CSV table of C-alpha atoms and ligand atoms in Angstrom, one decimal:
chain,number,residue,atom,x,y,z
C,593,UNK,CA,43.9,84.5,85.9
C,594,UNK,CA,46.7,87.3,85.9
C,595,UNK,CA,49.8,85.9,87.9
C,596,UNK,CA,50.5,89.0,89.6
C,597,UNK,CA,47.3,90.5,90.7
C,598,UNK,CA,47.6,92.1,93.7
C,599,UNK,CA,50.9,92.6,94.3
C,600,UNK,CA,52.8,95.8,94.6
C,601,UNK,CA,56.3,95.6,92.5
C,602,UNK,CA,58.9,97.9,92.4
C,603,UNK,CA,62.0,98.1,89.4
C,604,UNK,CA,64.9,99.9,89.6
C,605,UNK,CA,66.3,101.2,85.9
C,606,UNK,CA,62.9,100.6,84.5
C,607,UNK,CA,63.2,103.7,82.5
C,608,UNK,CA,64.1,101.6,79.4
C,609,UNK,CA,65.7,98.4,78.6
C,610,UNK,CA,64.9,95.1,80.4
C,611,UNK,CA,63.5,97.1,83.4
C,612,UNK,CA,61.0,98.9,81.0
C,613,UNK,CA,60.1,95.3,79.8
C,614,UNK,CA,59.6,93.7,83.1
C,615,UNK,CA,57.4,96.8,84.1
C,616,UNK,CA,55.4,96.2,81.2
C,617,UNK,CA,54.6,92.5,81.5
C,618,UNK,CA,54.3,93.0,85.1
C,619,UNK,CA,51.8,95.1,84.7
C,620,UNK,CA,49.9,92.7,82.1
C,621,UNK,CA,49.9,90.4,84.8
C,622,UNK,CA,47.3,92.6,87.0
C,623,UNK,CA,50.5,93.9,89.1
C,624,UNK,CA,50.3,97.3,90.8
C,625,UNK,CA,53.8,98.8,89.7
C,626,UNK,CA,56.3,101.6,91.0
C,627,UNK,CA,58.8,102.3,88.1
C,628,UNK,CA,61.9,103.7,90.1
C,629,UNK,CA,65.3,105.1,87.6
C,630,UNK,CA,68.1,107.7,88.1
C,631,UNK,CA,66.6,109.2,84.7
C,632,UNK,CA,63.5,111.3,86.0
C,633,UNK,CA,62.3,112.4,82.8
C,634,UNK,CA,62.6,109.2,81.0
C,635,UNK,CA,61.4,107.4,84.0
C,636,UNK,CA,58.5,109.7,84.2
C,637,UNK,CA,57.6,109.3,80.9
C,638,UNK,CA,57.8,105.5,80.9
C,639,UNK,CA,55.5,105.6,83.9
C,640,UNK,CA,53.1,108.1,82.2
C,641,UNK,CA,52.6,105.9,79.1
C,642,UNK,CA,52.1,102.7,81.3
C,643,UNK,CA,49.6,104.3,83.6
C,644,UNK,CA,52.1,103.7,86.8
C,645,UNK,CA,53.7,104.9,89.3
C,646,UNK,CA,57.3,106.6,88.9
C,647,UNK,CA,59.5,107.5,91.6
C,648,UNK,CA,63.4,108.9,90.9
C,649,UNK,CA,65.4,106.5,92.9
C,650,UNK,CA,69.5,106.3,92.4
C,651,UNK,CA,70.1,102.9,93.3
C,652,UNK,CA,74.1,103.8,94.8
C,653,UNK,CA,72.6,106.7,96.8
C,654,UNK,CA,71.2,105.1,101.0
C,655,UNK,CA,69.3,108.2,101.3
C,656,UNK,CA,67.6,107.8,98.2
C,657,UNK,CA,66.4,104.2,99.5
C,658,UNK,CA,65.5,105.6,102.8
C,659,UNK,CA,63.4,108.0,101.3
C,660,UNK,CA,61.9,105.2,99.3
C,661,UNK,CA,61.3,103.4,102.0
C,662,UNK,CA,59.0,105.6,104.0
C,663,UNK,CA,57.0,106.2,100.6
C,664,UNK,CA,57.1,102.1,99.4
C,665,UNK,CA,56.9,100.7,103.3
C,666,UNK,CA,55.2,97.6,102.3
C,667,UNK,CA,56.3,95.8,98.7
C,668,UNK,CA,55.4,92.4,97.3
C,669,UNK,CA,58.6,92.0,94.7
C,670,UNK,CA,61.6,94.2,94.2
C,671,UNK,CA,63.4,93.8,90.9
C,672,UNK,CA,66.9,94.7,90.9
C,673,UNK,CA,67.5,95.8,87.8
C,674,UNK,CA,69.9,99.3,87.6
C,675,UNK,CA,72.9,98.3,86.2
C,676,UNK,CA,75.7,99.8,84.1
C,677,UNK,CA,78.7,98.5,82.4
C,678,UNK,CA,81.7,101.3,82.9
C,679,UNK,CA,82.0,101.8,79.2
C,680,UNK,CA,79.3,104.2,78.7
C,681,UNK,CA,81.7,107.0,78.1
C,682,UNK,CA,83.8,104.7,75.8
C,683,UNK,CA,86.4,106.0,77.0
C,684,UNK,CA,87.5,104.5,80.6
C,685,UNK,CA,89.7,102.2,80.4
C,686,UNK,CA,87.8,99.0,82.2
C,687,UNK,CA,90.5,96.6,81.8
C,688,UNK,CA,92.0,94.6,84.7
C,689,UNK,CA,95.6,96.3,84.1
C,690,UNK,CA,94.0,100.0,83.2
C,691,UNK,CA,90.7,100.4,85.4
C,692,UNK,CA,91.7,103.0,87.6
C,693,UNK,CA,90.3,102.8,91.4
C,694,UNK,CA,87.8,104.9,90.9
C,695,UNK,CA,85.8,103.5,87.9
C,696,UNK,CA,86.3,100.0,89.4
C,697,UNK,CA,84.3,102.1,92.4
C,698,UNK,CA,81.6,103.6,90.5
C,699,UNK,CA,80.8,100.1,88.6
C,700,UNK,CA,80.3,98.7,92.0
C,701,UNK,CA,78.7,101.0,93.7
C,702,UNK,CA,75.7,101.1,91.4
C,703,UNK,CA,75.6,97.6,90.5
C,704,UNK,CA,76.7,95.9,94.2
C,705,UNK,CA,75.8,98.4,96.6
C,706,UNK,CA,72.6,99.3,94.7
C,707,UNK,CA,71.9,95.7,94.9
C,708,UNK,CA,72.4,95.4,98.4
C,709,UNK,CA,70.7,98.4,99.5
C,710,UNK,CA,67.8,97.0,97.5
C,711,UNK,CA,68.2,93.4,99.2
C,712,UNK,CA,68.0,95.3,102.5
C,713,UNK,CA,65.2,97.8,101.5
C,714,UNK,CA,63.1,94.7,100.6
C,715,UNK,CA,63.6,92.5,103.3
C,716,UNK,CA,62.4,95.6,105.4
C,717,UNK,CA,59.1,95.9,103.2
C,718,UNK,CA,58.1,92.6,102.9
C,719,UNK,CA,59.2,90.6,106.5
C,720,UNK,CA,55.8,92.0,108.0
C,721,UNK,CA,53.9,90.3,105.5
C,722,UNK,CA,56.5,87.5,105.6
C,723,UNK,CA,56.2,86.7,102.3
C,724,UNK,CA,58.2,88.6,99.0
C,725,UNK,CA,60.0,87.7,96.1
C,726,UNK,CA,63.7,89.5,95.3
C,727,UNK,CA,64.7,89.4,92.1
C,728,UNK,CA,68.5,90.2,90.8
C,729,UNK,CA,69.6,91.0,87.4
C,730,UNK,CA,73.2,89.8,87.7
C,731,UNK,CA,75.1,88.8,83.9
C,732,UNK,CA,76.4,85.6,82.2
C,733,UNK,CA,79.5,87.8,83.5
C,734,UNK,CA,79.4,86.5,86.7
C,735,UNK,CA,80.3,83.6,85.7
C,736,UNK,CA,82.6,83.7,83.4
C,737,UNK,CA,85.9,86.2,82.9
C,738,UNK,CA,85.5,89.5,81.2
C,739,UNK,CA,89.0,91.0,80.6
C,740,UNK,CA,87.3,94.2,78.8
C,741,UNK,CA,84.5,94.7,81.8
C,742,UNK,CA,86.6,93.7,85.0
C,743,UNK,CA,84.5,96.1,87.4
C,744,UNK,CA,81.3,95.0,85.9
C,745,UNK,CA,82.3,91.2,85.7
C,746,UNK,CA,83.1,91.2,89.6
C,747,UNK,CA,79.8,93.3,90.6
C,748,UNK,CA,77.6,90.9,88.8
C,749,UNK,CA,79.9,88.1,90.5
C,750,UNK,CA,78.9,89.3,93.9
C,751,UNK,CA,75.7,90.1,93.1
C,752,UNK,CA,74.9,86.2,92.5
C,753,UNK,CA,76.5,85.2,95.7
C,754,UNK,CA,74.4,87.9,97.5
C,755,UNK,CA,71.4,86.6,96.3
C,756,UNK,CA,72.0,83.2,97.9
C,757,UNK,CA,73.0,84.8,101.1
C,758,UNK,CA,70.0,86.7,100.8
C,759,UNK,CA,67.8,83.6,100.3
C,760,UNK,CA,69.4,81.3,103.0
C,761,UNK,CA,68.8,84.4,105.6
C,762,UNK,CA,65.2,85.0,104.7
C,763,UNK,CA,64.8,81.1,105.0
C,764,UNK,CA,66.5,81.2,108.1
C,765,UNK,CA,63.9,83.8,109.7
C,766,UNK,CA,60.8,81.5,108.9
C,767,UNK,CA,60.0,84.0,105.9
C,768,UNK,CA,58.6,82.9,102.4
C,769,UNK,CA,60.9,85.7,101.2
C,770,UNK,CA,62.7,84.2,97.8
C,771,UNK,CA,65.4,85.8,96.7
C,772,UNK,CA,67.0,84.4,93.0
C,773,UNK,CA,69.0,85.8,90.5
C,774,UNK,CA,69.0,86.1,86.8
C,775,UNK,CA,71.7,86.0,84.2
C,776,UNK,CA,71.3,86.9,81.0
C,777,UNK,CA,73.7,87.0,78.3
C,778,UNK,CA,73.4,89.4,75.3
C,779,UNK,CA,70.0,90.8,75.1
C,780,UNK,CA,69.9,93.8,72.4
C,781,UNK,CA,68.9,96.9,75.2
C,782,UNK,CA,70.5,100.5,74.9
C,783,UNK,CA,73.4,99.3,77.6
C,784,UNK,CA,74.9,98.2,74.0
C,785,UNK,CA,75.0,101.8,72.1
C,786,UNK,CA,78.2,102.8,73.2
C,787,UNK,CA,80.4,98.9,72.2
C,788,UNK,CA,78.4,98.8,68.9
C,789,UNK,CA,78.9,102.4,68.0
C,790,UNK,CA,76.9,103.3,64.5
C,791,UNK,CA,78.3,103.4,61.2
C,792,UNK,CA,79.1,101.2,58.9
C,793,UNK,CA,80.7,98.9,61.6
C,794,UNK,CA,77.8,98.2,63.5
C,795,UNK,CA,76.5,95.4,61.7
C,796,UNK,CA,80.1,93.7,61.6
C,797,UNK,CA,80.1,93.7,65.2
C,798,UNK,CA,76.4,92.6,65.9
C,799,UNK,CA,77.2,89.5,64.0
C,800,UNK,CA,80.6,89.1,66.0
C,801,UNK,CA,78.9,89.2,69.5
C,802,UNK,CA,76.1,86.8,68.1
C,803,UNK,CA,78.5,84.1,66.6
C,804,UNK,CA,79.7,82.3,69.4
C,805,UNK,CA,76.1,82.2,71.0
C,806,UNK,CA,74.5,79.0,70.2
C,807,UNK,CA,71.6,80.3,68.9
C,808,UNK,CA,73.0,83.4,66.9
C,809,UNK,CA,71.2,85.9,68.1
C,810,UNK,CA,70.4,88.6,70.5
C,811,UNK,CA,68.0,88.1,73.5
C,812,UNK,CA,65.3,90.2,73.7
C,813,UNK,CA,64.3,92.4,77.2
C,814,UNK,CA,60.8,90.5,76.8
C,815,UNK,CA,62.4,87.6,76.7
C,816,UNK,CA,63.9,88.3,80.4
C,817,UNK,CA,60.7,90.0,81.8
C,818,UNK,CA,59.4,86.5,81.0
C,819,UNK,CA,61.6,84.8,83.7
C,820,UNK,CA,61.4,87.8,86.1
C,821,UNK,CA,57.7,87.4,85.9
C,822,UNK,CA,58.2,83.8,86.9
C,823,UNK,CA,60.3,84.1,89.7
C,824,UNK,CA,57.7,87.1,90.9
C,825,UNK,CA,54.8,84.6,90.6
C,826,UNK,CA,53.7,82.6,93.0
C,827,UNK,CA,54.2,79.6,90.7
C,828,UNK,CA,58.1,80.0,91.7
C,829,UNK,CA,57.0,79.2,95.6
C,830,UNK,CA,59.8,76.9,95.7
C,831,UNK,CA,62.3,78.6,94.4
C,832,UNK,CA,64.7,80.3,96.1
C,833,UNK,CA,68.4,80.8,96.1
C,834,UNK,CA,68.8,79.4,92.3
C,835,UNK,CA,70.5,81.3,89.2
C,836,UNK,CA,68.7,81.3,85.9
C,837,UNK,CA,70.7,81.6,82.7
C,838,UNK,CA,69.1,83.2,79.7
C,839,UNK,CA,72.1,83.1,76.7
C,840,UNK,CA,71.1,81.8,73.8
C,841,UNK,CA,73.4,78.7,75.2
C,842,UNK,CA,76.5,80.6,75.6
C,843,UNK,CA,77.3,78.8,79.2
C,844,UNK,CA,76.2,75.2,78.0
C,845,UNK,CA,79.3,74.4,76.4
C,846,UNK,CA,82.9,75.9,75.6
C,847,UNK,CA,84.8,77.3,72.5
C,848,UNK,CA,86.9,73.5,72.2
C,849,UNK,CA,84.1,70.9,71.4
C,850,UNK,CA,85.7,67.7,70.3
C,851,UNK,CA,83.7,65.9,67.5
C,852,UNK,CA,83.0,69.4,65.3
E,39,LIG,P1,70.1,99.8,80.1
E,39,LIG,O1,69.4,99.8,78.8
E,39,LIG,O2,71.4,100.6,80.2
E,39,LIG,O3,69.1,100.4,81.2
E,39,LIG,C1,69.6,100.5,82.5
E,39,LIG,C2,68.7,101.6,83.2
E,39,LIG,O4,69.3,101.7,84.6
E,39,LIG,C3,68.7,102.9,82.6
E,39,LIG,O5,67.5,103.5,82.5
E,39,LIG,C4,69.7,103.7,83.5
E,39,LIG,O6,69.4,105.1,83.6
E,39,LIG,C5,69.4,103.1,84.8
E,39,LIG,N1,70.4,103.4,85.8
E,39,LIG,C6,71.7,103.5,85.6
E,39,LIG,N2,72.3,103.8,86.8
E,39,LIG,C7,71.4,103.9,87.7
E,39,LIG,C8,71.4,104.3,89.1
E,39,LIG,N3,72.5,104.6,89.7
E,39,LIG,N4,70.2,104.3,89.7
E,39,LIG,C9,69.0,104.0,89.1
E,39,LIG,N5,69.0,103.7,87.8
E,39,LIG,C10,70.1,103.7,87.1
E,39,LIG,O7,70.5,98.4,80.7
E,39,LIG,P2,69.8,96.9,80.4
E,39,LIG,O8,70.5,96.3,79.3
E,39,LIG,O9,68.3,97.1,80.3
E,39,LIG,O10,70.2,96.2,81.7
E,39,LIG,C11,69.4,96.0,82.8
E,39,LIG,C12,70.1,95.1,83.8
E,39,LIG,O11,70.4,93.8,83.2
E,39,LIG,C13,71.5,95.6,84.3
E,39,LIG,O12,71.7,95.3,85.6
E,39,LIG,C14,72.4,94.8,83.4
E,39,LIG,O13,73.7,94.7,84.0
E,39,LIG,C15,71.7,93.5,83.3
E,39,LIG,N6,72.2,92.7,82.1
E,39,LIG,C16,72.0,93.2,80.9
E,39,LIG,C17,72.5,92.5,79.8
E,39,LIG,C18,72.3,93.0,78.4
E,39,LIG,O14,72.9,92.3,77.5
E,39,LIG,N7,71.6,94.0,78.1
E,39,LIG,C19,73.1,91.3,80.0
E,39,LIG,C20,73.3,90.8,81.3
E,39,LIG,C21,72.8,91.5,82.4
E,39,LIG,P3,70.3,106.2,82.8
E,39,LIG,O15,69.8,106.2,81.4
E,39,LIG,O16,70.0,107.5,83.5
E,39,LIG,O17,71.7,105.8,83.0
């Protein structure tokens, strides 16, 4: 029996990446899916090759989620998923002492507000229905310091309290609307181009990233479209308001382990 059939999902940034993933195993799950991205043609494409639905959708931008709203006015599960880091140019300065005002803006705006537009967007779409699933791609960076990523490390940090505020209210209204969060650590998506660079470098820093992770290695996006398809199941009914790590082990334990 497919886990999803008969529900309408929508994904923000499912161009490529861990949206793209979650689209696809949605969609093996009997789901009807709208693929949403700032990238039209790539979005397009994806959509195309999927057989669903794409509709260009800027995740910072309230008219854009207006306009999605009269088009999408009733959804089962919302994912989420734009994100971006700040250091896709490689060359802003994302540092606590450096960031300047405006790219600690931009990081939020897309990541936080996006998210909260979304929030908002779904709670609309699904509160006639009274029942929904929300699901939030925050970042093992909420939870822990990132002197490198400050703006990013914040947006995801908000982004998990948000989804418990989210949760409580829909609980609070007498709606079956979950709202949960995930947090992955390193999965090996695009997002990573522009910090591992290509060259003879690259694989030098692959195996940096992956050595402190328990289980050495890169997550995969399929590996997180397997929780997100969880949480969007029915089978989650009782789940709301709870963060899901997905690292390899990175957040079990600490750098100082007596006994090694
Ligand atoms: P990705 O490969 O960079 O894909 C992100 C997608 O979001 C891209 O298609 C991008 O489109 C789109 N996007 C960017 N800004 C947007 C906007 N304003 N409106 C709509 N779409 C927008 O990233 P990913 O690795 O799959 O990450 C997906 C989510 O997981 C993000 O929220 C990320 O923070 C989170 N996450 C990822 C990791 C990881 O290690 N990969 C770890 C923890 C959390 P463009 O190509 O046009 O920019």
């Amino acid at each position: 029996m497919p886990k999803l059939a008969a529900k309408t999902c929508l994904i923000t940034g499912a161009a490529r990446g861990i949206g793209l993933a979650i689209a696809t195993r949605f969609i093996e799950e009997g789901a009807e899916v709208i693929l949403t991205d700032l990238d039209e043609v790539a979005g397009a494409n994806a959509a195309r090759e999927l057989g669903a639905r794409f509709i260009q959708l800027d995740v910072s931008q309230e008219s854009d989620w207006r306009r999605l709203a009269e088009q999408v006015p009733a959804l089962d599960v919302l994912v989420n998923n734009a994100g971006i880091t700040g250091l896709e140019s490689g060359t802003t300065p994302q540092d606590p002492e450096h960031a300047t005002l405006e790219a600690w803006h931009a990081v939020h705006r897309v990541n936080l507000d996006g998210t909260f537009f979304g929030c908002r967007y779904a709670i609309g779409a699904m509160k006639a229905k009274g029942t929904g699933s929300i699901i939030n791609l925050s970042s093992r960076s909420a939870l822990v310091g990132i002197p490198g990523a400050a703006a990013y490390a914040s947006s995801k940090a908000a982004i998990r309290n948000h989804s418990k505020t989210v949760a409580l209210y829909c609980a609070q209204q007498g709606w079956a609307i979950r709202c949960n969060s995930i947090h992955p650590g390193a999965i090996l998506t695009p997002m990573w181009e522009a910090m591992l660079g290509d060259g003879p470098g690259r694989e030098a820093r692959l195996a940096a990233l992956t050595a402190q992770t328990p289980l050495k290695r890169f997550g995969t996006p399929a590996e997180v479209a397997a929780v997100a398809l969880l949480l969007a199941s029915d089978e989650a009914a009782y789940m709301t308001g709870a963060e899901l790590n997905l690292d390899g082990g990175l957040l079990a334990g600490s750098a100082v382990s007596p006994g090694e």
